[in-house]
Amino acid sequence: MCWREQLKQYEYNKNWNAAIKLMQVVIDDNPNDIDGYLFMNYLLMDILVNEMYDNSKHDYYADLLKKYFLESYSRFSNNSEYLFYIGFIASMSEWYFDIEMEDVESMLKKATYLDPESLLYKWGYCCILNQRAEVNTETKYFLSRQILENDMLMKNIMKKGLLGEYLKEFMLLVYESTKVLL
């Protein structure tokens, strides 16, 4: 079984310690794999922000998140894909990453600068930073629709596991909330 399938099982069963250990092995075995770091950062952020866990493990999880964020950022800070996804993840809990929203903005802006043709990165810069539907409504609607209707882009997003699922849900929310305003 590949690590992505195993991780999905652990996440489904809320077996956080096994999921973290699996991702630590994945990262140790493949330190240049962006996805390993993205999955780990999302896993830890999701546990801390959205899941029920033993409170005595809070500091351990938070410290791991900072460790893997700093480690991955030092490796991949010039990679547009990494910058987009880590910016998206960090935007939900920047305090755990020990950064400010201005840092998230810089990540998303740099991803767009590095790959100015990417609809996904343009969408991120426009939609993640200002989530109010009444701001840049037409642009948010247009970009969301274009991405949601693009099978190849959506397939790539969904390869990101729970991170991709959450991104898709968020994008659908942006699409629906802007659609009613047009």
PDB file of C-alpha atoms in Angstrom:
ATOM      1  CA  MET A   1       0.000   0.000   0.000  1.00  0.00           C
ATOM      2  CA  CYS A   2       1.402   3.407  -0.914  1.00  0.00           C
ATOM      3  CA  TRP A   3       1.898   5.994   1.796  1.00  0.00           C
ATOM      4  CA  ARG A   4      -0.938   8.192   0.516  1.00  0.00           C
ATOM      5  CA  GLU A   5      -3.467   5.382   0.917  1.00  0.00           C
ATOM      6  CA  GLN A   6      -2.068   4.457   4.324  1.00  0.00           C
ATOM      7  CA  LEU A   7      -2.231   8.093   5.450  1.00  0.00           C
ATOM      8  CA  LYS A   8      -5.831   8.355   4.274  1.00  0.00           C
ATOM      9  CA  GLN A   9      -6.723   5.315   6.411  1.00  0.00           C
ATOM     10  CA  TYR A  10      -4.990   6.744   9.459  1.00  0.00           C
ATOM     11  CA  GLU A  11      -6.716  10.100   8.981  1.00  0.00           C
ATOM     12  CA  TYR A  12     -10.104   8.430   8.501  1.00  0.00           C
ATOM     13  CA  ASN A  13      -9.591   6.437  11.711  1.00  0.00           C
ATOM     14  CA  LYS A  14      -8.211   9.526  13.470  1.00  0.00           C
ATOM     15  CA  ASN A  15      -5.049   7.616  14.324  1.00  0.00           C
ATOM     16  CA  TRP A  16      -2.953  10.765  14.558  1.00  0.00           C
ATOM     17  CA  ASN A  17       0.196   9.257  16.022  1.00  0.00           C
ATOM     18  CA  ALA A  18       0.412   6.604  13.301  1.00  0.00           C
ATOM     19  CA  ALA A  19      -0.260   9.249  10.628  1.00  0.00           C
ATOM     20  CA  ILE A  20       2.510  11.480  11.974  1.00  0.00           C
ATOM     21  CA  LYS A  21       4.974   8.584  12.236  1.00  0.00           C
ATOM     22  CA  LEU A  22       4.181   7.539   8.669  1.00  0.00           C
ATOM     23  CA  MET A  23       4.802  11.042   7.367  1.00  0.00           C
ATOM     24  CA  GLN A  24       8.041  11.311   9.338  1.00  0.00           C
ATOM     25  CA  VAL A  25       9.258   8.150   7.586  1.00  0.00           C
ATOM     26  CA  VAL A  26       8.101   9.474   4.196  1.00  0.00           C
ATOM     27  CA  ILE A  27       9.995  12.732   4.745  1.00  0.00           C
ATOM     28  CA  ASP A  28      13.102  10.987   6.102  1.00  0.00           C
ATOM     29  CA  ASP A  29      13.138   8.644   3.092  1.00  0.00           C
ATOM     30  CA  ASN A  30      12.371  11.398   0.552  1.00  0.00           C
ATOM     31  CA  PRO A  31      13.574  14.753   1.928  1.00  0.00           C
ATOM     32  CA  ASN A  32      13.143  16.468  -1.455  1.00  0.00           C
ATOM     33  CA  ASP A  33       9.506  15.399  -1.873  1.00  0.00           C
ATOM     34  CA  ILE A  34       7.320  18.478  -1.641  1.00  0.00           C
ATOM     35  CA  ASP A  35       4.165  16.414  -1.151  1.00  0.00           C
ATOM     36  CA  GLY A  36       5.556  14.682   1.925  1.00  0.00           C
ATOM     37  CA  TYR A  37       6.071  18.035   3.607  1.00  0.00           C
ATOM     38  CA  LEU A  38       2.758  19.472   2.399  1.00  0.00           C
ATOM     39  CA  PHE A  39       0.829  16.443   3.662  1.00  0.00           C
ATOM     40  CA  MET A  40       2.648  16.619   7.019  1.00  0.00           C
ATOM     41  CA  ASN A  41       2.055  20.353   7.442  1.00  0.00           C
ATOM     42  CA  TYR A  42      -1.629  19.988   6.573  1.00  0.00           C
ATOM     43  CA  LEU A  43      -2.016  16.949   8.838  1.00  0.00           C
ATOM     44  CA  LEU A  44      -0.555  18.776  11.833  1.00  0.00           C
ATOM     45  CA  MET A  45      -2.468  22.004  11.165  1.00  0.00           C
ATOM     46  CA  ASP A  46      -5.715  20.043  10.756  1.00  0.00           C
ATOM     47  CA  ILE A  47      -5.170  18.138  13.993  1.00  0.00           C
ATOM     48  CA  LEU A  48      -4.435  21.337  15.930  1.00  0.00           C
ATOM     49  CA  VAL A  49      -7.268  23.414  14.457  1.00  0.00           C
ATOM     50  CA  ASN A  50     -10.079  21.020  13.568  1.00  0.00           C
ATOM     51  CA  GLU A  51      -9.716  17.720  15.393  1.00  0.00           C
ATOM     52  CA  MET A  52     -10.166  16.317  18.869  1.00  0.00           C
ATOM     53  CA  TYR A  53      -6.911  15.126  20.405  1.00  0.00           C
ATOM     54  CA  ASP A  54      -5.289  14.578  23.772  1.00  0.00           C
ATOM     55  CA  ASN A  55      -4.597  18.126  25.039  1.00  0.00           C
ATOM     56  CA  SER A  56      -1.342  16.959  26.598  1.00  0.00           C
ATOM     57  CA  LYS A  57      -0.049  16.518  23.028  1.00  0.00           C
ATOM     58  CA  HIS A  58      -0.826  20.087  21.935  1.00  0.00           C
ATOM     59  CA  ASP A  59       2.689  21.456  22.374  1.00  0.00           C
ATOM     60  CA  TYR A  60       4.210  18.368  20.760  1.00  0.00           C
ATOM     61  CA  TYR A  61       1.991  18.773  17.667  1.00  0.00           C
ATOM     62  CA  ALA A  62       2.564  22.538  17.536  1.00  0.00           C
ATOM     63  CA  ASP A  63       6.338  22.097  17.807  1.00  0.00           C
ATOM     64  CA  LEU A  64       6.295  19.459  15.063  1.00  0.00           C
ATOM     65  CA  LEU A  65       4.319  21.793  12.813  1.00  0.00           C
ATOM     66  CA  LYS A  66       6.852  24.595  13.303  1.00  0.00           C
ATOM     67  CA  LYS A  67       9.718  22.160  12.702  1.00  0.00           C
ATOM     68  CA  TYR A  68       8.309  20.783   9.453  1.00  0.00           C
ATOM     69  CA  PHE A  69       7.214  24.194   8.241  1.00  0.00           C
ATOM     70  CA  LEU A  70      10.659  25.726   8.795  1.00  0.00           C
ATOM     71  CA  GLU A  71      12.405  22.703   7.318  1.00  0.00           C
ATOM     72  CA  SER A  72      10.197  22.644   4.221  1.00  0.00           C
ATOM     73  CA  TYR A  73      10.277  26.403   3.745  1.00  0.00           C
ATOM     74  CA  SER A  74      14.073  26.387   3.764  1.00  0.00           C
ATOM     75  CA  ARG A  75      14.044  23.688   1.065  1.00  0.00           C
ATOM     76  CA  PHE A  76      11.186  24.821  -1.167  1.00  0.00           C
ATOM     77  CA  SER A  77      10.745  28.584  -0.753  1.00  0.00           C
ATOM     78  CA  ASN A  78      11.460  29.080  -4.455  1.00  0.00           C
ATOM     79  CA  ASN A  79       8.938  26.494  -5.634  1.00  0.00           C
ATOM     80  CA  SER A  80       5.600  27.951  -6.725  1.00  0.00           C
ATOM     81  CA  GLU A  81       3.578  24.813  -5.945  1.00  0.00           C
ATOM     82  CA  TYR A  82       4.973  24.630  -2.430  1.00  0.00           C
ATOM     83  CA  LEU A  83       4.434  28.347  -1.815  1.00  0.00           C
ATOM     84  CA  PHE A  84       0.810  28.186  -2.941  1.00  0.00           C
ATOM     85  CA  TYR A  85      -0.129  25.169  -0.834  1.00  0.00           C
ATOM     86  CA  ILE A  86       1.831  26.163   2.267  1.00  0.00           C
ATOM     87  CA  GLY A  87       0.325  29.650   1.997  1.00  0.00           C
ATOM     88  CA  PHE A  88      -3.146  28.101   1.847  1.00  0.00           C
ATOM     89  CA  ILE A  89      -2.420  25.859   4.840  1.00  0.00           C
ATOM     90  CA  ALA A  90      -0.827  28.648   6.882  1.00  0.00           C
ATOM     91  CA  SER A  91      -3.701  31.038   6.141  1.00  0.00           C
ATOM     92  CA  MET A  92      -5.911  28.859   8.347  1.00  0.00           C
ATOM     93  CA  SER A  93      -3.620  29.014  11.373  1.00  0.00           C
ATOM     94  CA  GLU A  94      -0.718  31.363  10.836  1.00  0.00           C
ATOM     95  CA  TRP A  95      -0.118  31.596  14.603  1.00  0.00           C
ATOM     96  CA  TYR A  96       0.957  27.932  14.674  1.00  0.00           C
ATOM     97  CA  PHE A  97       3.480  28.649  11.920  1.00  0.00           C
ATOM     98  CA  ASP A  98       4.755  31.648  13.896  1.00  0.00           C
ATOM     99  CA  ILE A  99       4.091  33.958  10.947  1.00  0.00           C
ATOM    100  CA  GLU A 100       1.719  36.814  10.114  1.00  0.00           C
ATOM    101  CA  MET A 101      -0.857  37.087   7.327  1.00  0.00           C
ATOM    102  CA  GLU A 102       1.603  39.383   5.541  1.00  0.00           C
ATOM    103  CA  ASP A 103       3.931  36.377   5.290  1.00  0.00           C
ATOM    104  CA  VAL A 104       1.116  34.292   3.821  1.00  0.00           C
ATOM    105  CA  GLU A 105       0.488  37.075   1.318  1.00  0.00           C
ATOM    106  CA  SER A 106       4.180  37.080   0.383  1.00  0.00           C
ATOM    107  CA  MET A 107       4.105  33.325  -0.224  1.00  0.00           C
ATOM    108  CA  LEU A 108       1.035  33.524  -2.441  1.00  0.00           C
ATOM    109  CA  LYS A 109       2.383  36.553  -4.275  1.00  0.00           C
ATOM    110  CA  LYS A 110       5.715  34.831  -4.909  1.00  0.00           C
ATOM    111  CA  ALA A 111       3.969  31.680  -6.196  1.00  0.00           C
ATOM    112  CA  THR A 112       2.101  33.849  -8.698  1.00  0.00           C
ATOM    113  CA  TYR A 113       5.306  35.680  -9.624  1.00  0.00           C
ATOM    114  CA  LEU A 114       7.153  32.394 -10.219  1.00  0.00           C
ATOM    115  CA  ASP A 115       4.311  30.972 -12.321  1.00  0.00           C
ATOM    116  CA  PRO A 116       2.211  33.902 -13.585  1.00  0.00           C
ATOM    117  CA  GLU A 117       0.150  31.692 -15.928  1.00  0.00           C
ATOM    118  CA  SER A 118      -1.190  29.459 -13.154  1.00  0.00           C
ATOM    119  CA  LEU A 119      -4.922  29.943 -12.623  1.00  0.00           C
ATOM    120  CA  LEU A 120      -4.634  28.212  -9.269  1.00  0.00           C
ATOM    121  CA  TYR A 121      -1.988  30.596  -7.956  1.00  0.00           C
ATOM    122  CA  LYS A 122      -3.889  33.636  -9.259  1.00  0.00           C
ATOM    123  CA  TRP A 123      -6.990  32.279  -7.540  1.00  0.00           C
ATOM    124  CA  GLY A 124      -5.050  31.802  -4.304  1.00  0.00           C
ATOM    125  CA  TYR A 125      -3.667  35.301  -4.286  1.00  0.00           C
ATOM    126  CA  CYS A 126      -7.113  36.750  -4.988  1.00  0.00           C
ATOM    127  CA  CYS A 127      -9.318  34.507  -2.853  1.00  0.00           C
ATOM    128  CA  ILE A 128      -7.340  33.294   0.138  1.00  0.00           C
ATOM    129  CA  LEU A 129      -6.197  36.684   1.359  1.00  0.00           C
ATOM    130  CA  ASN A 130      -9.561  38.433   1.180  1.00  0.00           C
ATOM    131  CA  GLN A 131     -12.354  35.949   1.636  1.00  0.00           C
ATOM    132  CA  ARG A 132     -15.229  38.430   1.574  1.00  0.00           C
ATOM    133  CA  ALA A 133     -17.367  37.573  -1.461  1.00  0.00           C
ATOM    134  CA  GLU A 134     -18.158  41.208  -2.204  1.00  0.00           C
ATOM    135  CA  VAL A 135     -14.465  42.010  -2.835  1.00  0.00           C
ATOM    136  CA  ASN A 136     -13.193  41.197  -6.354  1.00  0.00           C
ATOM    137  CA  THR A 137     -16.411  39.273  -6.907  1.00  0.00           C
ATOM    138  CA  GLU A 138     -16.150  38.826 -10.662  1.00  0.00           C
ATOM    139  CA  THR A 139     -12.505  37.764 -10.557  1.00  0.00           C
ATOM    140  CA  LYS A 140     -13.128  35.280  -7.742  1.00  0.00           C
ATOM    141  CA  TYR A 141     -16.129  33.831  -9.554  1.00  0.00           C
ATOM    142  CA  PHE A 142     -14.352  33.612 -12.904  1.00  0.00           C
ATOM    143  CA  LEU A 143     -11.178  31.998 -11.536  1.00  0.00           C
ATOM    144  CA  SER A 144     -13.100  29.571  -9.304  1.00  0.00           C
ATOM    145  CA  ARG A 145     -15.319  28.490 -12.187  1.00  0.00           C
ATOM    146  CA  GLN A 146     -12.381  28.060 -14.556  1.00  0.00           C
ATOM    147  CA  ILE A 147     -10.512  25.857 -12.107  1.00  0.00           C
ATOM    148  CA  LEU A 148     -13.538  23.806 -11.028  1.00  0.00           C
ATOM    149  CA  GLU A 149     -14.364  23.102 -14.683  1.00  0.00           C
ATOM    150  CA  ASN A 150     -10.781  22.124 -15.553  1.00  0.00           C
ATOM    151  CA  ASP A 151     -10.529  18.345 -15.102  1.00  0.00           C
ATOM    152  CA  MET A 152      -6.737  18.298 -15.192  1.00  0.00           C
ATOM    153  CA  LEU A 153      -6.368  21.026 -12.550  1.00  0.00           C
ATOM    154  CA  MET A 154      -8.957  19.383 -10.314  1.00  0.00           C
ATOM    155  CA  LYS A 155      -7.259  16.000 -10.696  1.00  0.00           C
ATOM    156  CA  ASN A 156      -3.958  17.567  -9.572  1.00  0.00           C
ATOM    157  CA  ILE A 157      -5.655  19.273  -6.628  1.00  0.00           C
ATOM    158  CA  MET A 158      -7.293  16.033  -5.540  1.00  0.00           C
ATOM    159  CA  LYS A 159      -3.893  14.278  -5.551  1.00  0.00           C
ATOM    160  CA  LYS A 160      -3.147  16.313  -2.425  1.00  0.00           C
ATOM    161  CA  GLY A 161      -5.351  14.118  -0.205  1.00  0.00           C
ATOM    162  CA  LEU A 162      -7.284  15.883   2.545  1.00  0.00           C
ATOM    163  CA  LEU A 163      -5.510  19.123   1.655  1.00  0.00           C
ATOM    164  CA  GLY A 164      -6.904  18.864  -1.874  1.00  0.00           C
ATOM    165  CA  GLU A 165     -10.365  17.966  -0.613  1.00  0.00           C
ATOM    166  CA  TYR A 166     -10.405  20.987   1.673  1.00  0.00           C
ATOM    167  CA  LEU A 167      -9.110  23.250  -1.100  1.00  0.00           C
ATOM    168  CA  LYS A 168     -11.883  22.019  -3.400  1.00  0.00           C
ATOM    169  CA  GLU A 169     -14.531  22.650  -0.714  1.00  0.00           C
ATOM    170  CA  PHE A 170     -13.151  26.133  -0.103  1.00  0.00           C
ATOM    171  CA  MET A 171     -13.095  26.866  -3.829  1.00  0.00           C
ATOM    172  CA  LEU A 172     -16.708  25.694  -4.201  1.00  0.00           C
ATOM    173  CA  LEU A 173     -17.673  27.990  -1.327  1.00  0.00           C
ATOM    174  CA  VAL A 174     -15.952  30.941  -3.027  1.00  0.00           C
ATOM    175  CA  TYR A 175     -17.661  30.059  -6.303  1.00  0.00           C
ATOM    176  CA  GLU A 176     -21.143  29.779  -4.762  1.00  0.00           C
ATOM    177  CA  SER A 177     -20.805  32.888  -2.590  1.00  0.00           C
ATOM    178  CA  THR A 178     -19.678  35.033  -5.529  1.00  0.00           C
ATOM    179  CA  LYS A 179     -22.173  33.529  -7.984  1.00  0.00           C
ATOM    180  CA  VAL A 180     -25.144  34.834  -5.997  1.00  0.00           C
ATOM    181  CA  LEU A 181     -23.701  38.363  -6.059  1.00  0.00           C
ATOM    182  CA  LEU A 182     -23.380  38.561  -9.848  1.00  0.00           C
TER     183      LEU A 182
END
